[in-house]
Coordinates of C-alpha atoms in Angstrom, one line a residue:
X1 CA 92.9 93.2 47.6
X2 CA 92.2 89.5 48.5
X3 CA 93.1 90.4 52.2
X4 CA 90.1 92.2 52.7
X5 CA 88.1 88.7 52.3
X6 CA 87.3 85.4 54.5
X7 CA 89.5 82.8 53.1
X8 CA 88.3 81.8 49.5
X9 CA 85.8 84.2 48.7
X10 CA 87.4 86.8 46.6
X11 CA 87.0 86.8 42.8
X12 CA 89.3 88.4 40.1
X13 CA 85.7 90.6 39.2
X14 CA 86.3 92.5 42.6
X15 CA 89.6 94.2 41.4
X16 CA 88.9 97.6 41.7
X17 CA 86.0 97.6 44.0
X18 CA 85.5 101.1 45.6
X19 CA 85.2 100.0 49.3
X20 CA 88.7 98.0 49.1
X21 CA 90.9 100.8 48.3
X22 CA 93.2 101.3 51.0
X23 CA 93.3 104.7 53.3
X24 CA 96.3 106.4 51.6
X25 CA 94.7 106.5 48.2
X26 CA 91.1 107.4 49.8
X27 CA 92.3 110.3 52.4
X28 CA 96.1 110.8 52.2
X29 CA 95.2 114.0 54.6
X30 CA 94.1 111.4 57.4
X31 CA 96.9 109.1 56.4
X32 CA 99.3 111.4 56.7
X33 CA 97.5 112.7 60.3
X34 CA 98.1 109.0 61.6
X35 CA 102.0 108.9 60.3
X36 CA 102.3 112.2 62.5
X37 CA 100.5 111.0 65.9
X38 CA 103.0 107.4 65.0
X39 CA 105.8 109.4 64.8
X40 CA 104.6 111.4 67.9
X41 CA 104.0 108.8 69.5
X42 CA 107.7 106.9 69.1
X43 CA 109.4 109.9 69.3
X44 CA 108.4 111.0 72.5
X45 CA 108.5 109.9 76.3
X46 CA 104.8 108.8 77.3
X47 CA 103.9 109.1 81.0
X48 CA 100.1 109.7 81.7
X49 CA 99.4 107.1 83.6
X50 CA 96.3 106.1 81.7
X51 CA 97.7 105.9 78.4
X52 CA 99.1 102.9 77.2
X53 CA 99.9 101.0 73.4
X54 CA 98.0 98.2 72.5
X55 CA 99.5 95.0 70.7
X56 CA 99.3 94.7 66.9
X57 CA 96.6 91.7 67.5
X58 CA 94.2 94.3 69.3
X59 CA 95.0 97.3 66.7
X60 CA 94.2 94.8 64.0
X61 CA 90.7 93.3 65.7
X62 CA 89.7 97.2 65.9
X63 CA 90.2 97.8 62.5
X64 CA 88.3 94.0 62.1
X65 CA 84.7 93.7 60.1
X66 CA 83.1 93.6 63.6
X67 CA 82.6 97.5 63.0
X68 CA 79.7 96.9 61.1
X69 CA 77.4 95.1 63.1
X70 CA 74.6 96.4 64.7
X71 CA 73.6 94.2 67.7
X72 CA 71.3 95.8 70.9
X73 CA 70.6 93.8 73.5
X74 CA 72.1 90.8 75.4
X75 CA 73.9 87.2 74.1
X76 CA 70.7 85.6 72.7
X77 CA 68.1 88.3 72.9
X78 CA 69.1 90.7 70.3
X79 CA 66.6 93.3 68.6
X80 CA 68.4 92.6 65.2
X81 CA 69.1 89.0 63.1
X82 CA 72.2 88.4 61.8
X83 CA 74.1 87.9 65.2
X84 CA 75.4 84.6 65.4
X85 CA 78.9 85.5 65.2
X86 CA 78.7 88.2 67.4
X87 CA 76.9 86.1 70.1
X88 CA 79.7 83.6 70.0
X89 CA 82.2 86.5 70.3
X90 CA 80.6 88.3 72.9
X91 CA 80.1 85.4 75.1
X92 CA 83.7 84.6 74.2
X93 CA 84.8 88.1 75.8
X94 CA 82.3 87.6 79.0
X95 CA 84.1 84.3 79.5
X96 CA 87.5 85.4 79.3
X97 CA 86.8 88.9 81.7
X98 CA 85.4 86.0 84.2
X99 CA 88.7 83.7 83.8
X100 CA 91.3 87.1 83.9
X101 CA 90.2 88.2 87.5
X102 CA 89.8 84.5 88.5
X103 CA 86.2 84.6 88.8
X104 CA 83.3 82.0 89.1
X105 CA 80.1 82.6 86.8
X106 CA 78.1 81.2 89.3
X107 CA 79.3 83.7 91.7
X108 CA 79.7 87.0 89.1
X109 CA 78.7 88.3 86.3
X110 CA 80.1 91.0 83.6
X111 CA 79.0 93.4 81.1
X112 CA 81.2 93.8 78.5
X113 CA 79.6 96.6 76.4
X114 CA 80.0 99.9 77.9
X115 CA 81.7 102.4 75.3
X116 CA 83.9 103.8 78.5
X117 CA 84.6 103.7 82.2
X118 CA 82.3 106.8 83.0
X119 CA 79.6 105.1 80.7
X120 CA 80.7 101.9 82.8
X121 CA 80.2 104.2 85.8
X122 CA 76.9 105.9 85.2
X123 CA 75.4 103.2 84.4
X124 CA 76.0 101.4 87.0
X125 CA 74.3 103.8 89.5
X126 CA 71.3 104.4 87.1
X127 CA 70.8 100.4 87.7
X128 CA 71.2 100.4 91.3
X129 CA 70.2 103.9 92.5
X130 CA 67.5 105.9 92.3
X131 CA 67.7 109.7 91.7
X132 CA 69.1 111.9 94.5
X133 CA 70.4 108.7 96.2
X134 CA 73.6 109.6 98.5
X135 CA 77.0 108.5 97.3
X136 CA 80.6 108.8 98.4
X137 CA 83.8 108.8 96.4
X138 CA 87.3 110.0 96.8
X139 CA 87.3 114.1 96.5
X140 CA 88.8 114.7 93.0
X141 CA 92.0 116.7 94.3
X142 CA 92.6 113.9 96.6
X143 CA 92.8 111.6 93.9
X144 CA 89.4 110.7 92.9
X145 CA 87.7 110.6 89.6
X146 CA 85.1 113.3 88.1
X147 CA 82.1 110.4 87.8
X148 CA 82.7 109.6 91.7
X149 CA 80.4 112.8 92.3
X150 CA 82.8 115.8 92.2
X151 CA 81.6 118.9 92.3
X152 CA 82.6 122.4 93.5
X153 CA 81.4 125.1 95.5
X154 CA 80.1 126.6 92.6
X155 CA 79.0 124.2 89.9
X156 CA 78.3 120.3 89.9
X157 CA 80.7 119.0 87.8
X158 CA 79.9 115.9 87.1
X159 CA 76.5 114.4 85.8
X160 CA 77.3 111.9 88.9
X161 CA 77.0 115.0 91.2
X162 CA 74.0 116.6 89.6
X163 CA 71.7 113.3 89.9
X164 CA 73.0 112.1 93.1
X165 CA 73.7 113.3 96.4
X166 CA 77.6 113.3 96.6
X167 CA 79.7 113.9 99.9
X168 CA 83.2 113.2 98.6
X169 CA 85.9 111.8 101.3
X170 CA 89.6 113.1 101.4
X171 CA 93.2 112.0 102.0
X172 CA 95.0 113.7 105.0
X173 CA 96.9 116.9 104.1
X174 CA 99.9 115.7 105.8
X175 CA 100.6 112.2 104.4
X176 CA 98.7 112.1 101.2
X177 CA 96.8 108.9 102.7
X178 CA 93.0 107.7 103.1
X179 CA 91.9 108.4 106.4
X180 CA 89.9 105.6 106.6
X181 CA 88.9 106.6 110.1
X182 CA 87.5 109.5 109.4
X183 CA 85.7 108.3 106.1
X184 CA 83.8 105.6 108.5
X185 CA 82.8 109.0 111.1
X186 CA 81.6 110.8 107.8
X187 CA 79.7 108.0 106.4
X188 CA 77.8 107.1 109.4
X189 CA 76.5 110.4 109.3
X190 CA 75.6 110.7 105.8
X191 CA 74.9 107.2 105.3
X192 CA 75.2 106.5 101.3
X193 CA 73.6 104.1 99.6
X194 CA 77.0 103.5 97.5
X195 CA 80.7 103.6 98.7
X196 CA 82.8 104.3 96.1
X197 CA 86.4 103.3 96.3
X198 CA 89.1 103.8 93.3
X199 CA 91.0 106.7 92.0
X200 CA 92.7 108.0 89.4
X201 CA 95.5 109.9 91.0
X202 CA 96.2 107.5 94.3
X203 CA 99.6 106.1 94.1
X204 CA 98.6 103.5 97.2
X205 CA 96.8 100.3 97.5
X206 CA 93.1 100.2 98.9
X207 CA 92.2 98.6 102.2
X208 CA 89.2 96.6 100.9
X209 CA 88.5 94.8 104.3
X210 CA 88.0 98.3 106.0
X211 CA 85.8 99.7 103.5
X212 CA 83.9 96.3 103.4
X213 CA 83.7 97.0 107.6
X214 CA 82.7 100.5 106.7
X215 CA 79.9 99.3 103.7
X216 CA 78.0 97.5 106.0
X217 CA 78.1 99.4 108.7
X218 CA 76.1 102.2 107.4
X219 CA 74.1 100.0 105.1
X220 CA 75.6 100.6 101.8
X221 CA 77.2 98.8 98.4
X222 CA 80.6 98.7 98.1
X223 CA 82.1 99.6 94.5
X224 CA 85.6 99.8 93.0
X225 CA 86.3 101.4 90.1
X226 CA 89.6 99.9 89.3
X227 CA 90.1 101.5 85.9
X228 CA 93.6 102.5 86.8
X229 CA 95.0 99.1 88.7
X230 CA 92.8 96.6 86.4
X231 CA 96.1 95.2 84.9
X232 CA 97.6 94.8 88.0
X233 CA 94.5 93.0 89.4
X234 CA 94.5 90.5 86.3
X235 CA 98.1 89.8 87.3
X236 CA 97.7 89.8 91.0
X237 CA 100.0 92.5 91.8
X238 CA 97.2 94.9 93.9
X239 CA 94.9 94.0 96.5
X240 CA 91.5 92.0 95.3
X241 CA 88.7 94.5 95.4
X242 CA 86.3 90.9 94.0
X243 CA 86.8 89.5 97.7
X244 CA 85.2 92.3 99.5
X245 CA 83.1 94.6 96.9
X246 CA 79.8 93.8 95.6
X247 CA 80.3 95.7 92.1
X248 CA 83.1 96.5 90.2
X249 CA 83.9 98.8 87.3
X250 CA 86.7 99.2 84.7
X251 CA 88.3 100.7 81.7
X252 CA 90.5 98.7 79.8
X253 CA 93.1 100.8 78.1
X254 CA 95.0 101.8 81.0
X255 CA 97.3 99.2 82.9
X256 CA 95.5 96.6 80.8
X257 CA 96.6 97.5 77.7
X258 CA 93.4 96.7 75.6
X259 CA 91.0 99.1 74.0
X260 CA 89.0 101.8 74.9
X261 CA 85.8 100.2 76.7
X262 CA 84.1 99.7 79.8
X263 CA 83.5 96.8 82.1
X264 CA 80.7 96.1 84.8
X265 CA 81.1 93.3 87.1
X266 CA 78.4 92.5 89.6
X267 CA 77.6 89.9 92.1
X268 CA 75.4 87.1 91.3
X269 CA 73.5 84.9 93.8
X270 CA 72.3 85.7 97.4
X271 CA 69.6 88.0 98.8
X272 CA 72.0 90.4 98.7
X273 CA 72.5 90.2 94.6
X274 CA 68.7 89.8 93.6
X275 CA 67.8 91.4 90.3
X276 CA 71.1 93.2 90.3
X277 CA 72.3 91.7 86.9
X278 CA 68.8 92.6 85.6
X279 CA 69.0 96.0 86.7
X280 CA 72.5 96.7 85.4
X281 CA 72.3 95.2 82.1
X282 CA 69.1 97.0 81.2
X283 CA 70.7 100.3 82.5
X284 CA 73.8 99.6 79.9
X285 CA 71.1 99.0 77.2
X286 CA 68.6 100.3 76.9
X287 CA 69.0 103.0 79.8
X288 CA 72.4 104.7 78.7
X289 CA 73.6 103.6 75.1
X290 CA 72.3 101.9 72.4
X291 CA 74.1 98.9 70.0
X292 CA 77.4 98.3 71.4
X293 CA 80.8 98.5 69.6
X294 CA 81.5 95.1 68.4
X295 CA 84.8 95.8 67.2
X296 CA 86.1 97.5 70.2
X297 CA 84.1 94.1 72.8
X298 CA 86.3 91.9 70.3
X299 CA 89.5 93.7 70.9
X300 CA 88.9 93.6 74.6
X301 CA 89.0 89.8 73.8
X302 CA 92.2 89.7 72.7
X303 CA 93.8 92.1 75.5
X304 CA 92.0 89.9 77.8
X305 CA 93.5 86.6 76.4
X306 CA 97.1 88.6 76.2
X307 CA 96.5 89.5 80.1
X308 CA 96.1 86.0 80.9
X309 CA 99.6 85.3 80.2
X310 CA 102.7 84.9 82.0
X311 CA 104.5 87.7 79.9
X312 CA 101.7 90.4 80.9
X313 CA 102.2 89.3 84.5
X314 CA 106.1 89.8 84.3
X315 CA 105.2 93.0 82.6
X316 CA 103.0 94.5 85.6
X317 CA 105.5 93.2 87.7
X318 CA 108.2 95.9 85.8
X319 CA 105.3 98.4 85.6
X320 CA 105.5 98.8 89.5
X321 CA 109.3 98.4 89.9
X322 CA 109.6 100.9 87.3
X323 CA 107.1 103.3 89.0
X324 CA 109.4 102.5 92.5
X325 CA 112.6 103.8 90.7
X326 CA 111.1 106.8 89.4
X327 CA 109.5 107.8 92.5
X328 CA 113.0 106.9 94.3
X329 CA 115.2 108.6 91.7
X330 CA 112.7 112.0 92.0
X331 CA 113.0 111.8 95.9
X332 CA 116.7 111.6 96.1
X333 CA 116.9 114.6 94.2
X334 CA 114.9 116.2 96.7
X335 CA 111.2 116.5 95.4
X336 CA 107.9 115.7 97.2
X337 CA 105.8 113.1 96.5
X338 CA 102.5 113.0 97.7
X339 CA 102.2 109.8 99.7
X340 CA 106.1 109.8 100.1
X341 CA 106.5 106.8 97.4
X342 CA 104.0 104.6 95.6
X343 CA 102.6 100.9 95.4
X344 CA 101.1 100.8 91.8
X345 CA 101.8 102.3 88.4
X346 CA 102.1 105.8 89.2
X347 CA 103.6 109.0 91.3
X348 CA 101.9 112.1 92.1
X349 CA 104.3 114.8 92.3
X350 CA 103.6 117.7 94.8
X351 CA 105.3 120.9 92.7
X352 CA 104.0 123.5 95.3
X353 CA 107.7 123.4 97.2
X354 CA 109.3 124.3 93.9
X355 CA 107.0 126.9 93.2
X356 CA 106.2 126.0 89.7
X357 CA 102.3 124.8 89.1
X358 CA 101.5 121.9 87.3
X359 CA 100.3 123.3 84.1
X360 CA 104.0 124.9 83.7
X361 CA 105.3 121.6 84.2
X362 CA 103.3 120.2 81.6
X363 CA 103.4 122.5 78.8
X364 CA 107.5 122.5 79.2
X365 CA 107.3 118.8 78.9
X366 CA 104.8 118.7 76.0
X367 CA 107.5 120.8 74.0
X368 CA 109.9 118.5 75.0
X369 CA 107.9 115.7 73.8
X370 CA 107.6 114.5 77.4
X371 CA 103.9 113.6 77.9
X372 CA 102.4 113.8 81.3
X373 CA 99.7 115.9 82.7
X374 CA 98.5 118.2 85.4
X375 CA 97.3 117.2 88.1
X376 CA 95.3 118.4 91.8
X377 CA 97.1 117.9 95.2
X378 CA 95.1 118.0 98.3
X379 CA 94.2 121.5 99.1
X380 CA 94.2 122.5 96.0
X381 CA 91.3 125.2 94.7
X382 CA 92.1 124.7 90.5
X383 CA 92.0 122.1 88.1
X384 CA 93.6 124.4 85.4
X385 CA 96.4 125.5 87.8
X386 CA 96.7 122.6 90.0
X387 CA 100.0 122.4 92.5
X388 CA 101.3 118.9 90.9
X389 CA 101.8 116.3 88.1
X390 CA 101.1 112.8 87.4
X391 CA 103.6 110.5 86.2
X392 CA 102.4 107.0 85.1
X393 CA 105.0 104.2 84.2
X394 CA 102.5 102.1 82.0
X395 CA 103.3 102.8 78.2
X396 CA 106.5 103.0 78.6
X397 CA 106.9 99.8 80.2
X398 CA 104.9 98.2 77.1
X399 CA 108.4 99.5 75.2
X400 CA 110.6 97.7 77.4
X401 CA 111.8 100.3 79.5
X402 CA 113.4 98.8 83.1
X403 CA 114.3 100.7 86.5
X404 CA 117.4 102.0 84.9
X405 CA 115.3 103.7 82.2
X406 CA 113.0 105.3 84.5
X407 CA 116.2 106.6 86.6
X408 CA 116.8 108.4 83.2
X409 CA 113.6 109.9 82.4
X410 CA 113.6 111.4 86.3
X411 CA 116.3 113.2 84.9
X412 CA 114.7 114.3 82.2
X413 CA 111.7 115.7 84.3
X414 CA 114.0 117.2 86.4
X415 CA 115.7 119.3 83.5
X416 CA 112.5 120.3 82.4
X417 CA 111.6 121.5 86.2
X418 CA 114.7 123.5 86.5
X419 CA 113.8 125.3 82.6
X420 CA 110.6 126.1 84.5
X421 CA 111.6 127.5 87.5
X422 CA 113.9 129.7 85.5
X423 CA 111.5 130.8 82.6
X424 CA 109.2 132.1 85.4
X425 CA 111.3 133.5 87.4
X426 CA 112.0 136.4 84.4
X427 CA 108.8 136.4 82.9
X428 CA 106.3 136.1 86.3
X429 CA 103.6 133.5 87.6
X430 CA 100.8 133.9 84.8
X431 CA 100.8 131.6 82.0
X432 CA 100.3 134.1 79.0
X433 CA 103.8 135.7 79.7
X434 CA 105.1 132.2 80.4
X435 CA 104.1 130.4 77.2
X436 CA 105.9 132.5 74.6
X437 CA 109.0 132.6 75.9
X438 CA 109.3 128.9 77.2
X439 CA 108.4 127.9 73.8
X440 CA 111.6 129.8 72.1
X441 CA 114.2 128.9 75.2
X442 CA 117.2 126.8 73.5
X443 CA 117.2 124.8 76.8
X444 CA 113.7 122.9 75.5
X445 CA 115.0 122.6 72.1
X446 CA 118.0 120.5 73.6
X447 CA 115.9 118.7 76.1
X448 CA 113.9 117.8 73.5
X449 CA 116.5 116.3 71.3
X450 CA 117.7 114.2 74.1
X451 CA 114.6 112.9 74.5
X452 CA 114.3 112.0 71.2
X453 CA 117.9 110.6 71.3
X454 CA 116.2 108.2 74.2
X455 CA 113.5 107.0 73.2
X456 CA 114.2 105.8 69.9
X457 CA 116.1 103.3 71.1
X458 CA 113.0 101.2 72.1
X459 CA 110.6 99.4 69.7
X460 CA 107.0 100.4 69.6
X461 CA 103.6 98.3 69.8
X462 CA 101.3 98.0 67.4
X463 CA 100.2 97.7 63.9
X464 CA 101.1 98.6 60.7
X465 CA 99.2 102.1 60.4

C-alpha cells in the first residue's frame, strides 16, 4: 500500500484504508471488463486511423492524483486555491507543446485545456467568430470532419452548422483531390470569415500556400485542424501548417500517440492577432467548459516529450511507409483507393466497384477482429451505408509492424472483402439479411483465428491494467 503515497509519507497505521484498495477488490466486474478490452486490443488488428496505443508512461500519468484537483482558470489566475503544482505542470505542458512543433513563444501561444478536438474547434469558433458568421471547411463525404460545418439537405448535423453559416468545399469526384481553383472561386463569392483546412479521411498533403492565398484574397482567417496529422507535423513528415495558418487545432490521441485531449494554437503579436489569445482562452473557459482535466493535460505533457525523441521520428517515418505499403498491396490486388494512394497515415478504400458497402465490410472485419470503420467517399449520400472504409496504420505501427506485415494485413482485408461479397450474393443487399448469415460463416471464424495468430506475434504498448 506504500506505493499509493509520496516517498516517505506512508505510515503503518494507514494499512487497510478503504481508499487504497485495488480495483480487482473494489469492482471485479469492471476489472474483468478492462481485461477483456486489453485482450481484444492485443488479439486484433487495429486499423482505425483515429486510434493509437499510448505508452505505459502516458497511462500511468492518466491514472495519477492530478485527476483530483480542480483548476478553473489559467496558469497563475485560478478560481481555486492549491494550484501551485498544477500551474507548474500546465506551464510545462504549454512549453512542450510549442517546442514539439518548433514554435517560438513570442509568435505563438497554446491552450492545452480543451477536453477533445471537437471541443477545441468549437471553442475556437466561439472565440473568433460571431453567431452566423460564414465558414468553409472540407465536406464530410470528401473526407472532412463533422465539426467543420457539416449538414445535409434535411438537417444541420453539427453544432457548427447550427450556429454558423457553412458552405463546405469538396474534392473532385474523378481524382479525389481538393479542387483548389474551385475552392478559390467559391470562397470569393461566399466570403467566409474562417477558412478551415484539415480532414478525417483525406490521404494527401495540404497545399497551405494556396490556402493562405485564398484566405487572404477573400478576407478570411485560416485554420488548420491537424488532428489526424499532428504526429506527422511534429516529426516534420507533413507540410507545416504553422508557417502560414493563423490558428491551428488538434487532438492528441491519434498520430501524436497521447491521451484524449485537444489543443488550440494561436498567433500572438501583430495587428492581425490583437486580442486573439484572450478571446480564445476565454472561449475555452468559461465559454465552453469548466475545470480542466489535469491528469489528461499531464499525460499530454508526457506524450509531447516522447514526440520530441528520435524514436518517435522513426515511428512516424514507419507509419507513412506502412501506409504506402498497404496502399500498394491493395492496388496491386485490383482494388480502388481514393486519390490512388496516400501521403500520410491512412488510405480511403472505395468499395463501390466491388458492389459492397462500407458497413458490410466493417461488420465482417469486426467479426474477424480487424477493426476499421465504414467511411463516406465523394458522391455518397448516406453516412450509415457509405461506399468505403478508412484504414490507418498508426496503431499497429506502434506495435512494431513493418511494410511486409502490412502486405499481410492487406491479404486479410482482401479475404474479408471476398467473404462479404460471397455472403451478399446469397442474402441480397439488405443488412438485416446479411448479418445473421455472415455471423455464422465458417470462413469468418477461420479468418479470425489467422488474425489472432498474426497479431499475437507483436508486443503491446501500455501499462499493467
